[in-house]
Tab-separated table of C-alpha atoms in Angstrom:
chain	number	residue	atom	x	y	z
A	1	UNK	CA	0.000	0.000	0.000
A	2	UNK	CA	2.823	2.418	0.806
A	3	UNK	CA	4.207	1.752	-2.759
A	4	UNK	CA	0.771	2.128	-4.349
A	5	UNK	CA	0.942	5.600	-2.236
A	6	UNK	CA	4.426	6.675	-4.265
A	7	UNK	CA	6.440	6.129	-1.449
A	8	UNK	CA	10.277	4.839	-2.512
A	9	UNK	CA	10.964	1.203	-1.378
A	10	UNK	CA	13.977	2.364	0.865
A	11	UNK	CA	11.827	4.812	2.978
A	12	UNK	CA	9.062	1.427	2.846
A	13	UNK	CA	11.804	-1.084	3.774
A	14	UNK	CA	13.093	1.262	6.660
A	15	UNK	CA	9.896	3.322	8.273
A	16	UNK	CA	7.009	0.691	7.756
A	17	UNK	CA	8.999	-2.770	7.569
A	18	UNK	CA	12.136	-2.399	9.690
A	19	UNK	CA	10.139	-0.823	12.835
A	20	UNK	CA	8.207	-3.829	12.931
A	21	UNK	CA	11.085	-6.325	12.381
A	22	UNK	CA	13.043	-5.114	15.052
A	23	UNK	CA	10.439	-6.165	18.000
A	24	UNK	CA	10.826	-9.851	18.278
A	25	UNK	CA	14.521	-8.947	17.376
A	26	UNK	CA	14.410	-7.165	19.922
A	27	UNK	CA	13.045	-9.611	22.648
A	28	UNK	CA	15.282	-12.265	21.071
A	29	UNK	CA	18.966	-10.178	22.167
A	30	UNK	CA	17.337	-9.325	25.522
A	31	UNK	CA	16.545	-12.975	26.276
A	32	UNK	CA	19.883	-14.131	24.900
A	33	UNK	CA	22.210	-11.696	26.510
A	34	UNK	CA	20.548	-12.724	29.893
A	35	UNK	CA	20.793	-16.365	29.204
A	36	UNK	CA	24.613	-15.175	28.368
A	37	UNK	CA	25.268	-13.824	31.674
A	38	UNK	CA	23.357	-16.545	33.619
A	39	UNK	CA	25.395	-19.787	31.866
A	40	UNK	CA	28.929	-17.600	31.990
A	41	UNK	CA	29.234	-19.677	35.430
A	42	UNK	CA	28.890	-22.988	33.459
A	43	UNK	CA	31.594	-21.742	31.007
A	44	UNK	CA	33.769	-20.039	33.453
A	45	UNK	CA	33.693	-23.532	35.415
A	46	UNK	CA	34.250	-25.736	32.677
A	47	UNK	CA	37.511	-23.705	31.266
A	48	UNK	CA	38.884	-22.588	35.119
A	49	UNK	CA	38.689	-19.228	33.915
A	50	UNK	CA	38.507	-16.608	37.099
A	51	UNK	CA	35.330	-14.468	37.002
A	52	UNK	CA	32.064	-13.942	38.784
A	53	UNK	CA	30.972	-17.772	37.208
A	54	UNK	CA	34.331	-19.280	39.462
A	55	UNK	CA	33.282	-16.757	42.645
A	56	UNK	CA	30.077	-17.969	42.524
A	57	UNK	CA	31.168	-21.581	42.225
A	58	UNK	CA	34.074	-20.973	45.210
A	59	UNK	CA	31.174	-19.446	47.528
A	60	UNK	CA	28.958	-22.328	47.290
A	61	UNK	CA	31.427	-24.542	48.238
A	62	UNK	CA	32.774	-22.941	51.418
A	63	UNK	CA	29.235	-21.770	52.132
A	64	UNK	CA	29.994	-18.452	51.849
A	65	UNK	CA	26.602	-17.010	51.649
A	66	UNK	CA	27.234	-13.096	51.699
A	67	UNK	CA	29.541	-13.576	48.849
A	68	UNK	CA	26.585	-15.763	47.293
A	69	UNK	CA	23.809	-13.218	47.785
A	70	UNK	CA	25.649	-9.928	46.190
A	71	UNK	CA	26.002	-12.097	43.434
A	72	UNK	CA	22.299	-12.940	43.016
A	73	UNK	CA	21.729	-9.324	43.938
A	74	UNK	CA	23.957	-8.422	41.474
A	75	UNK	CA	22.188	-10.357	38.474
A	76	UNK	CA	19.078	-10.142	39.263
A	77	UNK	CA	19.549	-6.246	38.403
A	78	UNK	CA	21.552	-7.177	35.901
A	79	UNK	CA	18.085	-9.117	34.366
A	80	UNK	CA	15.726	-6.126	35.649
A	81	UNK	CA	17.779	-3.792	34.236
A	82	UNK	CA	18.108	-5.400	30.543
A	83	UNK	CA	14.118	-6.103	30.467
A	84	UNK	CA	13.757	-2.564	31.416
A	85	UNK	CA	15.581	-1.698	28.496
A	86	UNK	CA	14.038	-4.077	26.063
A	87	UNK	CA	10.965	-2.466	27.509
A	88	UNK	CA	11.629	0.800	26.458
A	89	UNK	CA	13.331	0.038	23.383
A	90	UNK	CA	9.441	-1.875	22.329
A	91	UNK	CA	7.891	1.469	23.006
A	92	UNK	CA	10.403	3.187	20.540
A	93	UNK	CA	10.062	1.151	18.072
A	94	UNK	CA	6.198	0.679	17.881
A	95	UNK	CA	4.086	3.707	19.079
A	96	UNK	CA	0.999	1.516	19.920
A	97	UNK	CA	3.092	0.305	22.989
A	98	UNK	CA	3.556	3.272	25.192
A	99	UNK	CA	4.872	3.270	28.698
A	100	UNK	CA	1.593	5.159	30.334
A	101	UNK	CA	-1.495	3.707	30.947
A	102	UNK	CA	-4.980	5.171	29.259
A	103	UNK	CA	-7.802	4.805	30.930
């Protein structure tokens, strides 16, 4: 329809097709850098390399839980803090999705 309008097919391919692309996109890098931070203590295990994956791995075995809660602490805001901006990104890209409610 934007064609039949007289529109070219870059500004169709970048302003009507590319905005709507980019959502699952979108959701698909937030989800996969999260489940990237979460399994770095599998990989940092499996290779000995020293990291937060190895602390982690040290404070569970000497039941060093203060060491083991900042860490949870410290990726759970990790998480919060990438959905938040997946979040906001979605309500950039697509102006049906806004951030305030209408009632």
């Amino acid at each position: 329809m934007a064609r039949a309008k007289g529109l070219s097919p870059a500004r169709v391919t970048f302003v009507h097709v590319f905005k709507n692309i980019l959502i699952p996109v979108v959701t698909v890098v937030g989800l996969e850098f999260g489940g990237t931070i979460a399994f770095s203590v599998v990989t940092e295990s499996v290779f000995a390399w020293p990291g937060m994956g190895k602390l982690i791995i040290d404070s569970i075995n000497v039941l060093d839980r203060p060491v083991m809660v900042a860490y949870l602490m410290m990726i759970v805001l990790l998480f919060i803090t990438i959905n938040l901006v997946v979040d906001i990104t979605y309500s950039l890209l697509d102006p049906r999705v806004r951030l305030e409610g209408k009632s």
